[in-house]
Amino acid sequence: MTKQEFLSVFEKKLDVAEPMRSDIIAEITSHLEESSDTDDCDLGDPSKLAQQLNRVHIGFFANRKRMFFVPILAGIFLFIVSYFLPANMIDEASYLPAWQGIAFYIGRFLAVVIPLTLAVLIGRTFAKKRAIKLDFFWILIEAVLIITVYQVLQNILSGLAFQEAIGFFEFVVFSAIGTSIVLGIFAFAGLVFSKPVDPRKTGVIGVRVTFELVCFLILMVFILIAGGLVAEMFFAPYDVALVRPPEGTVIRDVNDFFESSIGTLIVILSAEFLCFAFFLRRLWSVHREHFHSILAWVLAFGSSATVAIIDLRLPSFAITAILLAVLGLLFGLFKPRGFWSWAVILASGLPIVQLVVSVLMPFHLQHYARGSLFLISFVSILPTIAGLLIGRSVREMKNSRQKVLVIKE
Amino acid sequence: MKISHHQTETIILSALAIHPMHGYALSGILRKELPQTFKFGVGMLYPILHKLEKRQLIVGEWRDVAGQQKKVYSLTKKGKKEQTELAKQWAAFSGVVSKFIKRTV
């Protein structure tokens, strides 16, 4: 292996963040330059060296495979430990309709796994950027504690409610407060700790999705899931109950409001809007020069998700295809660079929203409940590509006409 | 014979106690001074140096060495204390080991 090959493999495998990264690379380069040709690459295997340095500067989660520990542990906790807690000793399937029984468990699983994975990802970036192991583990422990306390509290409350020790009203209020606190903490952590990649150093902000954007999107999906859960399960507890409180009572009014789509949407949209506003403010303050590029990424996914939500209420896929083609046309026209990135981002909204809704809110999937339309939703990339092609062609024609005019002049 | 990380740390601290030096110079000394029977990979050196730097036992500074920029490592106050302690422990330990070995020969 030549010195150049050694360095390229080493740089690829080194996960340590700047400025430490440049420092390490400079040190290893200077070592290689000094070593004679006969003993080139006396440093051994470049991947191994990079991994050892990653372990020194990042710590336990330097090995990406270890990140899977957290979701696995969360799964074990939910499906084994949580099973023996008092509230779960009651057979939930006997009083809940079948779909809610399964969705309830999957929902609870996702509600734990997603924020925990998010916390790990955020923590890992935070640890990489600051090279502080302690902060990272603190975030992780904090996340685990919050989820554990939340789970135990929820189980105690459910247990008390089922034994009629507390009324359903108190149950709803306490659960809603608990959920809001948990959501608030995670949203806050996501916003505070998702430090952006410095565009002045990478210079490729418009070409690849930054970690910040990925964090934001995960957070939005999480809010969508959690918002739906909160609205459906806590604010509208009598949604599918056989016996409801009498009409005219406050609890019935609250239930009916949040049971309808307006109430559900208010919870989700206000959380999403708040998150989006904070995100934009942060982008504006940090990436002032690159604000428009990032805004385009956010707009692309936002509009794609909006089309997907509209699609849930549409009787046919044809209208959705037209909407996606129009989106593709607009992006092809105004942002002709990064053709495939736009195609993937614009087409990703439909399968993501389909997956989320089919798992957690199957009752909202009126026409999509039939057949395997979730898989068909991947076809949404075709009209998007068609739209992008048309848009880019129009842009190229316009550009070439302008060039001809300049030459003529 | 393979040297453990702990032993390598002791050797590095002792080498830096003689005078500050950069990674390549340190690897040269270790290769020259250590007998062939001791398996010492130079690749081990940098992670250990960074670990010691994180523990604030040594400090690395970019300096101009013969017209080239090199990261030169030197012992900190804490590092000097640690090195003295390790040297004392090692002297006592090796004394006991050699005493027992002499009896068997």
XYZ file of C-alpha atoms in Angstrom:
514
model
C 0.000 0.000 0.000
C 1.419 3.388 -0.979
C 1.404 6.358 1.373
C -1.290 8.042 -0.701
C -3.537 4.984 -0.530
C -2.902 4.712 3.210
C -3.939 8.332 3.713
C -7.084 8.079 1.607
C -8.296 4.981 3.514
C -7.351 6.586 6.830
C -9.227 9.832 6.066
C -12.292 7.875 4.981
C -12.433 5.859 8.179
C -11.611 8.704 10.560
C -14.860 9.952 12.121
C -13.391 12.572 14.448
C -14.778 16.076 13.883
C -12.932 19.288 13.121
C -10.561 20.805 14.242
C -9.168 17.598 15.784
C -9.622 15.758 12.472
C -7.288 18.105 10.554
C -4.813 17.933 13.430
C -4.680 14.109 13.332
C -4.438 13.973 9.524
C -1.595 16.527 9.552
C 0.235 14.506 12.192
C -0.094 11.207 10.311
C 0.864 12.899 7.008
C 3.993 14.335 8.597
C 4.872 10.863 9.952
C 4.452 9.290 6.505
C 6.457 12.044 4.804
C 9.354 11.515 7.179
C 9.415 7.739 6.914
C 11.668 6.472 4.121
C 10.330 4.592 1.091
C 11.477 1.283 2.480
C 9.421 1.498 5.633
C 6.409 3.239 4.114
C 3.162 2.668 5.948
C 4.887 1.366 9.071
C 1.730 2.480 10.841
C 0.010 -0.787 9.969
C -3.601 -1.040 8.854
C -5.083 2.461 8.184
C -8.647 1.390 9.094
C -7.469 -0.038 12.395
C -5.494 3.092 13.203
C -8.504 5.303 12.373
C -10.791 3.106 14.508
C -8.414 3.301 17.468
C -8.281 7.098 17.190
C -12.079 7.220 16.832
C -12.355 5.253 20.067
C -10.041 7.699 21.846
C -11.918 10.808 20.688
C -15.527 9.619 20.333
C -15.759 6.825 22.867
C -18.179 3.922 23.058
C -20.284 4.856 20.030
C -17.247 5.221 17.746
C -18.375 1.867 16.428
C -21.637 2.554 14.598
C -22.902 -0.982 15.146
C -23.130 -0.275 18.867
C -25.877 2.259 18.181
C -28.256 -0.656 17.631
C -27.929 -1.529 21.317
C -30.274 1.279 22.294
C -33.283 0.345 20.143
C -32.750 -3.324 21.050
C -32.670 -2.481 24.762
C -35.775 -0.311 24.341
C -37.492 -3.223 22.607
C -36.522 -5.650 25.374
C -37.779 -3.186 27.975
C -41.100 -2.663 26.236
C -41.877 -6.224 25.308
C -40.432 -8.096 28.286
C -40.052 -5.815 31.328
C -43.059 -3.615 30.620
C -45.207 -6.758 30.165
C -44.994 -7.498 33.892
C -46.022 -3.987 34.981
C -49.520 -3.833 36.594
C -51.404 -2.125 33.781
C -50.248 -4.651 31.218
C -51.446 -7.596 33.277
C -54.915 -6.815 31.962
C -55.667 -8.266 28.572
C -55.951 -5.100 26.499
C -57.198 -6.927 23.435
C -60.422 -7.795 25.246
C -61.637 -4.214 25.450
C -59.812 -2.609 22.536
C -60.646 -3.231 18.897
C -58.034 -5.400 17.206
C -56.382 -2.618 15.163
C -55.871 -0.408 18.190
C -54.369 -3.238 20.185
C -51.601 -3.846 17.637
C -51.145 -0.193 16.714
C -51.001 0.704 20.391
C -48.047 -1.609 20.974
C -46.243 -0.709 17.756
C -46.891 2.949 18.502
C -45.442 2.657 21.980
C -42.449 0.810 20.592
C -41.826 3.488 17.942
C -42.411 6.270 20.453
C -39.512 4.875 22.470
C -37.207 3.704 19.705
C -37.367 6.835 17.552
C -36.533 9.401 20.248
C -33.855 7.133 21.690
C -32.198 6.576 18.321
C -32.488 10.286 17.705
C -30.883 10.999 21.074
C -28.043 8.606 20.237
C -27.485 10.186 16.823
C -27.565 13.676 18.248
C -25.333 12.614 21.115
C -22.855 11.016 18.733
C -22.600 14.179 16.646
C -22.327 16.268 19.769
C -19.548 14.024 21.066
C -17.785 14.155 17.697
C -17.972 17.925 17.482
C -16.929 18.715 20.987
C -14.938 15.542 21.624
C -16.532 15.294 25.045
C -17.608 11.816 26.008
C -19.271 12.854 29.230
C -21.852 15.106 27.560
C -22.782 12.370 25.165
C -23.370 9.773 27.858
C -25.269 12.318 29.894
C -27.680 12.900 27.004
C -28.086 9.161 26.547
C -28.687 8.484 30.230
C -31.092 11.410 30.355
C -33.052 10.012 27.408
C -33.213 6.540 28.927
C -34.321 7.984 32.284
C -37.032 10.112 30.703
C -38.419 7.178 28.754
C -38.258 4.835 31.733
C -40.003 7.306 34.041
C -42.549 8.039 31.321
C -43.266 4.349 30.788
C -43.552 3.576 34.512
C -45.772 6.632 35.144
C -47.974 5.770 32.211
C -48.361 2.215 33.487
C -49.158 3.362 37.028
C -51.726 5.840 35.697
C -53.276 3.226 33.447
C -53.363 0.788 36.358
C -55.043 3.343 38.618
C -57.511 4.294 35.919
C -58.463 0.720 35.216
C -58.991 0.059 38.909
C -61.176 3.188 38.985
C -58.892 4.734 41.587
C -58.773 7.909 39.537
C -61.278 9.204 37.049
C -60.738 9.172 33.321
C -60.514 12.964 33.295
C -57.510 12.965 35.629
C -56.022 10.108 33.620
C -56.288 12.083 30.386
C -54.903 15.272 31.960
C -51.944 13.553 33.641
C -51.100 11.506 30.579
C -51.296 14.550 28.324
C -49.038 16.564 30.638
C -46.549 13.681 30.843
C -46.489 13.217 27.091
C -46.115 16.942 26.472
C -43.160 17.129 28.854
C -41.457 14.168 27.176
C -42.122 15.577 23.704
C -40.991 19.029 24.747
C -37.716 17.714 26.140
C -36.948 15.763 22.978
C -37.909 18.625 20.690
C -35.733 20.968 22.740
C -32.820 18.497 22.689
C -33.208 18.069 18.934
C -33.132 21.809 18.336
C -30.347 22.641 20.749
C -27.960 19.791 20.061
C -28.353 19.372 16.300
C -25.356 21.556 15.531
C -24.939 22.139 11.813
C -21.993 21.194 9.633
C -20.013 24.324 8.862
C -20.729 25.095 5.166
C -17.597 27.228 4.856
C -15.524 24.122 5.501
C -17.458 21.552 3.499
C -18.756 23.794 0.716
C -21.230 21.125 -0.390
C -24.285 22.204 1.546
C -26.502 22.215 -1.534
C -25.231 18.859 -2.784
C -25.749 16.586 0.196
C -28.239 16.573 3.020
C -26.620 17.812 6.192
C -27.003 16.026 9.474
C -28.985 18.971 10.763
C -31.601 18.502 8.091
C -31.807 14.754 8.744
C -32.321 15.484 12.453
C -35.028 17.961 11.628
C -36.844 15.517 9.353
C -36.659 12.719 11.939
C -38.014 15.133 14.526
C -40.889 16.137 12.228
C -41.789 12.478 11.605
C -41.549 11.806 15.321
C -43.868 14.733 16.071
C -46.264 13.438 13.433
C -46.324 10.023 15.103
C -46.368 11.286 18.665
C -48.855 14.066 17.842
C -51.222 11.524 16.340
C -50.802 9.299 19.381
C -51.378 12.159 21.809
C -54.451 13.426 20.009
C -55.998 10.016 19.460
C -55.120 8.193 22.631
C -55.021 10.876 25.286
C -57.239 13.745 24.158
C -59.874 11.491 22.583
C -60.004 8.468 24.894
C -63.638 7.675 24.002
C -62.885 7.493 20.283
C -63.861 3.838 19.970
C -65.505 3.289 23.376
C -68.944 1.683 23.373
C -70.215 3.862 26.231
C -69.386 7.554 26.046
C -69.877 10.352 28.594
C -73.196 12.210 28.112
C -73.307 15.029 25.559
C -72.851 18.531 26.909
C -70.196 17.542 29.446
C -66.721 19.084 29.109
C -64.965 15.747 28.760
C -67.271 14.696 25.907
C -66.717 18.023 24.105
C -62.928 17.691 24.448
C -63.121 14.104 23.215
C -65.286 15.023 20.214
C -63.068 17.958 19.269
C -59.861 15.926 19.267
C -61.559 12.940 17.677
C -62.249 14.864 14.503
C -59.514 15.585 12.011
C -59.401 19.307 12.928
C -58.510 18.584 16.548
C -55.916 15.977 15.597
C -54.401 18.265 12.991
C -54.231 21.208 15.414
C -52.025 19.212 17.802
C -49.731 17.909 15.059
C -49.551 21.077 12.996
C -48.882 23.410 15.930
C -45.989 21.211 17.098
C -44.662 20.906 13.532
C -45.049 24.642 12.909
C -43.195 25.507 16.120
C -40.412 23.084 15.256
C -40.198 24.454 11.706
C -40.099 28.063 12.921
C -37.244 27.313 15.341
C -35.412 25.408 12.635
C -35.690 28.297 10.152
C -34.570 30.803 12.752
C -31.563 28.650 13.535
C -30.724 28.217 9.849
C -30.991 31.930 9.245
C -28.645 32.730 12.115
C -26.054 30.067 11.295
C -26.132 29.617 7.518
C -27.117 33.073 6.363
C -25.162 32.681 3.099
C -26.569 29.224 2.321
C -30.057 29.835 3.628
C -31.710 29.544 0.218
C -30.134 26.140 -0.574
C -31.208 24.676 2.750
C -34.641 26.231 2.466
C -34.998 24.462 -0.899
C -34.271 21.088 0.759
C -36.778 21.762 3.513
C -39.366 22.997 1.016
C -38.829 19.913 -1.161
C -39.534 17.492 1.653
C -42.273 19.683 3.145
C -44.144 19.922 -0.154
C -43.662 16.205 -0.790
C -45.105 15.374 2.643
C -47.996 17.803 2.043
C -48.841 16.065 -1.245
C -48.714 12.730 0.589
C -51.122 13.996 3.280
C -53.465 15.382 0.615
C -53.210 12.010 -1.145
C -54.756 10.293 1.897
C -58.024 12.076 1.129
C -57.926 11.666 -2.635
C -59.881 8.945 -4.396
C -57.265 8.324 -7.100
C -53.494 8.235 -7.459
C -53.708 10.180 -10.760
C -54.144 13.548 -8.985
C -51.227 12.764 -6.695
C -49.082 11.873 -9.711
C -49.971 15.200 -11.346
C -49.147 17.098 -8.152
C -45.776 15.327 -7.878
C -45.020 16.015 -11.540
C -45.802 19.717 -10.986
C -43.478 19.749 -7.965
C -40.764 18.068 -10.041
C -41.316 20.597 -12.828
C -40.915 23.533 -10.433
C -37.737 22.135 -8.893
C -36.329 21.192 -12.294
C -37.004 24.713 -13.504
C -35.699 26.695 -10.547
C -33.122 24.243 -9.137
C -31.777 22.296 -12.134
C -28.706 21.113 -10.202
C -28.904 17.923 -8.130
C -31.466 16.148 -10.333
C -31.439 12.760 -8.526
C -31.380 14.310 -5.062
C -34.554 16.234 -5.848
C -36.139 13.120 -7.358
C -35.494 11.077 -4.195
C -36.510 13.830 -1.758
C -39.705 14.724 -3.644
C -40.750 11.098 -4.025
C -39.881 10.078 -0.443
C -42.813 11.914 1.204
C -45.455 9.484 -0.028
C -43.941 6.190 1.231
C -42.854 7.799 4.531
C -46.297 9.255 5.270
C -47.918 5.997 4.091
C -45.742 3.972 6.442
C -46.367 6.235 9.421
C -50.111 6.397 8.832
C -50.522 2.711 8.024
C -48.795 1.745 11.271
C -50.259 4.279 13.659
C -53.465 5.603 12.198
C -54.836 2.883 9.920
C -58.343 4.315 10.344
C -57.190 7.364 8.359
C -56.232 5.158 5.425
C -59.636 4.885 3.853
C -58.729 4.050 0.281
C -55.175 2.957 0.930
C -56.291 0.202 3.234
C -56.918 -2.009 0.237
C -54.107 -3.904 -1.457
C -50.427 -3.187 -1.105
C -50.641 0.449 -2.058
C -47.827 1.277 0.329
C -45.461 -0.509 -2.051
C -47.090 1.115 -5.071
C -46.433 4.517 -3.489
C -42.761 3.995 -4.389
C -43.873 4.422 -7.984
C -44.319 8.098 -7.099
C -40.710 8.606 -8.201
C -41.769 8.179 -11.859
C -44.042 11.239 -12.206
C -41.518 13.204 -10.146
C -38.695 12.295 -12.553
C -40.918 13.149 -15.513
C -41.666 16.569 -14.012
C -38.007 17.192 -13.214
C -36.976 16.252 -16.770
C -39.505 18.644 -18.284
C -38.510 21.428 -15.882
C -34.801 20.989 -16.537
C -35.313 20.837 -20.304
C -37.286 24.087 -20.235
C -34.525 25.678 -18.165
C -31.825 24.454 -20.571
C -33.791 25.767 -23.555
C -34.121 29.130 -21.854
C -30.404 29.210 -21.051
C -29.366 28.272 -24.598
C -31.651 30.973 -26.035
C -30.057 33.543 -23.769
C -26.577 32.376 -24.899
C -27.594 32.712 -28.565
C -28.863 36.234 -27.907
C -25.569 37.171 -26.201
C -23.537 35.756 -29.141
C -25.721 37.661 -31.641
C -25.236 40.913 -29.794
C 6.406 -11.138 23.417
C 3.627 -8.587 23.145
C 3.798 -5.376 25.184
C 0.576 -4.308 26.856
C -0.951 -0.813 26.443
C -0.111 0.004 30.037
C 3.531 -0.937 29.551
C 3.684 1.092 26.312
C 2.266 4.088 28.152
C 5.003 3.768 30.771
C 7.696 3.522 28.079
C 6.313 6.556 26.182
C 6.091 8.665 29.338
C 9.660 7.707 30.268
C 10.931 8.505 26.752
C 9.257 11.914 26.850
C 10.728 12.530 30.310
C 14.177 12.560 28.635
C 13.162 15.326 26.232
C 10.085 16.405 24.219
C 9.762 14.794 20.795
C 7.344 14.232 17.926
C 5.617 10.980 16.975
C 8.055 9.885 14.288
C 11.126 10.503 16.477
C 9.449 8.597 19.299
C 8.666 5.659 17.008
C 12.327 5.630 15.877
C 13.588 5.526 19.456
C 11.159 2.786 20.416
C 12.160 0.671 17.409
C 15.846 1.216 18.110
C 15.777 0.689 21.858
C 13.265 -2.120 22.169
C 14.650 -5.591 21.407
C 13.204 -7.386 18.362
C 11.515 -9.902 20.647
C 9.108 -7.204 21.818
C 6.349 -6.882 19.290
C 5.647 -3.167 19.039
C 3.442 -1.819 16.260
C 4.097 1.848 15.438
C 0.373 2.116 14.659
C -0.286 1.732 18.382
C 1.763 4.812 19.139
C -0.595 7.585 17.965
C -3.768 6.343 19.689
C -1.755 6.020 22.926
C -0.276 9.503 22.500
C -3.768 10.946 21.993
C -5.078 9.020 24.987
C -2.287 10.388 27.168
C -2.981 13.881 25.826
C -6.656 13.510 26.747
C -5.649 12.427 30.240
C -3.529 15.600 30.352
C -0.362 13.636 31.040
C 1.303 15.005 27.911
C 0.702 18.023 25.720
C 1.192 18.271 21.945
C 2.241 21.527 20.294
C 2.905 22.242 16.619
C 6.500 23.421 16.310
C 8.960 24.038 13.508
C 11.438 21.129 13.439
C 14.158 21.379 10.742
C 11.899 23.461 8.534
C 8.876 21.163 8.953
C 5.828 21.553 11.151
C 5.715 18.708 13.692
C 3.466 17.984 16.645
C 5.938 17.800 19.504
C 4.825 16.094 22.699
C 6.121 16.966 26.153
C 5.177 15.911 29.695
C 2.836 18.067 31.721
C 3.216 18.575 35.463
C 0.674 15.794 36.030
C 2.535 13.622 33.515
C 5.876 14.115 35.277
C 4.298 13.072 38.577
C 2.705 10.020 36.957
C 5.977 9.054 35.253
C 7.918 9.262 38.555
C 5.280 7.124 40.252
C 5.262 4.548 37.427
C 9.077 4.429 37.410
C 9.098 3.741 41.160
C 6.460 1.013 40.825
C 8.287 -0.539 37.868
C 11.632 -0.532 39.709
C 10.082 -2.246 42.725
C 8.218 -4.768 40.565
C 11.185 -5.655 38.339
C 13.376 -5.971 41.469
C 11.017 -8.546 42.953
C 10.715 -10.453 39.651
C 14.485 -10.610 39.114
C 14.986 -11.757 42.744
C 12.640 -14.722 42.161
C 14.155 -15.521 38.757
C 17.679 -15.507 40.238
C 16.581 -18.113 42.797
C 15.337 -20.451 40.084
C 18.487 -20.202 37.933
